[in-house]
XYZ file of C-alpha atoms in Angstrom:
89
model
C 33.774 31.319 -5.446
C 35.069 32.651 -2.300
C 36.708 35.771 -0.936
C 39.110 38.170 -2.542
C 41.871 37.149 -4.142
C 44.889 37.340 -2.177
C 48.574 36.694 -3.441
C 50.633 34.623 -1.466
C 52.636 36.120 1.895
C 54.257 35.517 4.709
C 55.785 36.993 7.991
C 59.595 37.039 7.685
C 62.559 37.788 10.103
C 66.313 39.128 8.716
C 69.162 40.516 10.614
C 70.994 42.841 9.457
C 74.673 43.775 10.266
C 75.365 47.192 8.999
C 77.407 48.198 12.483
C 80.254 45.506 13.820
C 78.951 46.009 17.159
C 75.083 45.753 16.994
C 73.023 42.861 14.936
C 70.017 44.689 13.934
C 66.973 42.132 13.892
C 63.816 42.945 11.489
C 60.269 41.487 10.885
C 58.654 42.445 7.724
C 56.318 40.647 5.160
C 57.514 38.988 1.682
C 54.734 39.147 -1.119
C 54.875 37.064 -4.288
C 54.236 39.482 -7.294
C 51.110 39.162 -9.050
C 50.943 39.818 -12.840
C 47.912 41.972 -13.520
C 46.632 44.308 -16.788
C 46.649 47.362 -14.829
C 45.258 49.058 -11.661
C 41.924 50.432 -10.615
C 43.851 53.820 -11.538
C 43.320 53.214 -14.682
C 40.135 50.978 -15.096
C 36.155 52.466 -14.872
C 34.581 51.170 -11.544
C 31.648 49.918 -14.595
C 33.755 47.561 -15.619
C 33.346 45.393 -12.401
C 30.761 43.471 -10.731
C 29.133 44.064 -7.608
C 30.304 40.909 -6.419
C 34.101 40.988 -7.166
C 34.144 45.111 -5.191
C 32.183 43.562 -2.500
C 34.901 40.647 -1.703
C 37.262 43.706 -0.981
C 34.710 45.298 1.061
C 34.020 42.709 2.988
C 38.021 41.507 3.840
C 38.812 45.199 4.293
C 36.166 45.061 6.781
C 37.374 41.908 8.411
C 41.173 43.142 8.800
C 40.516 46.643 9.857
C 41.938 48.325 6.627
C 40.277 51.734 6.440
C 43.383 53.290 3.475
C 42.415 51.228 0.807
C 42.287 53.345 -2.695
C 42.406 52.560 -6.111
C 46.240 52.313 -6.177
C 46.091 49.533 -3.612
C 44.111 47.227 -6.278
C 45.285 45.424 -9.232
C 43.104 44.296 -11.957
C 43.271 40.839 -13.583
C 41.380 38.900 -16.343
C 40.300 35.987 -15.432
C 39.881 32.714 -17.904
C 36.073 33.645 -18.609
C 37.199 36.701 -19.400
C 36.000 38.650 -16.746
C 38.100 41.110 -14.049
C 39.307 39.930 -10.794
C 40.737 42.868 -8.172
C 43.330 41.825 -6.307
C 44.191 43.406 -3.220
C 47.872 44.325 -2.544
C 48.826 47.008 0.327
């Protein structure tokens, strides 16, 4: 068992060309979608364990995120049944 659970990403570059005269270049980040049963929006904090909210804590803590809400988490069961927050914004 270790962290959160993180979909896959990655740091991307595109250039766009929407005026003849100027190549616009942009970095942004690609996420894979991650299939989940719904969001902490609409899921009882109860309903987790200690453990799985503190694995957001503690990466939150570690990347500087201080906006993190209950929009920003998806909810997913896991084979044994039990929820798994993943962590998406």
């Amino acid at each position: 068992e270790g962290g959160a659970s993180l979909g896959n990403h990655a740091l991307s570059t595109a250039q766009l060309n929407t005026n003849p005269h100027k190549v616009q270049k942009k970095v942004g980040s690609f996420q894979a979608f991650v299939k989940a049963e719904c969001s902490m929006d609409d899921l009882s904090p109860s309903m987790l364990s200690v453990e799985e909210v503190h694995k957001i804590a503690i990466l939150d803590i570690r990347i500087l995120n201080a906006d993190r809400n209950s929009a920003n988490l998806l909810v997913r069961r896991k084979p044994d049944n039990t929820l798994e927050l993943v962590p998406i914004d």
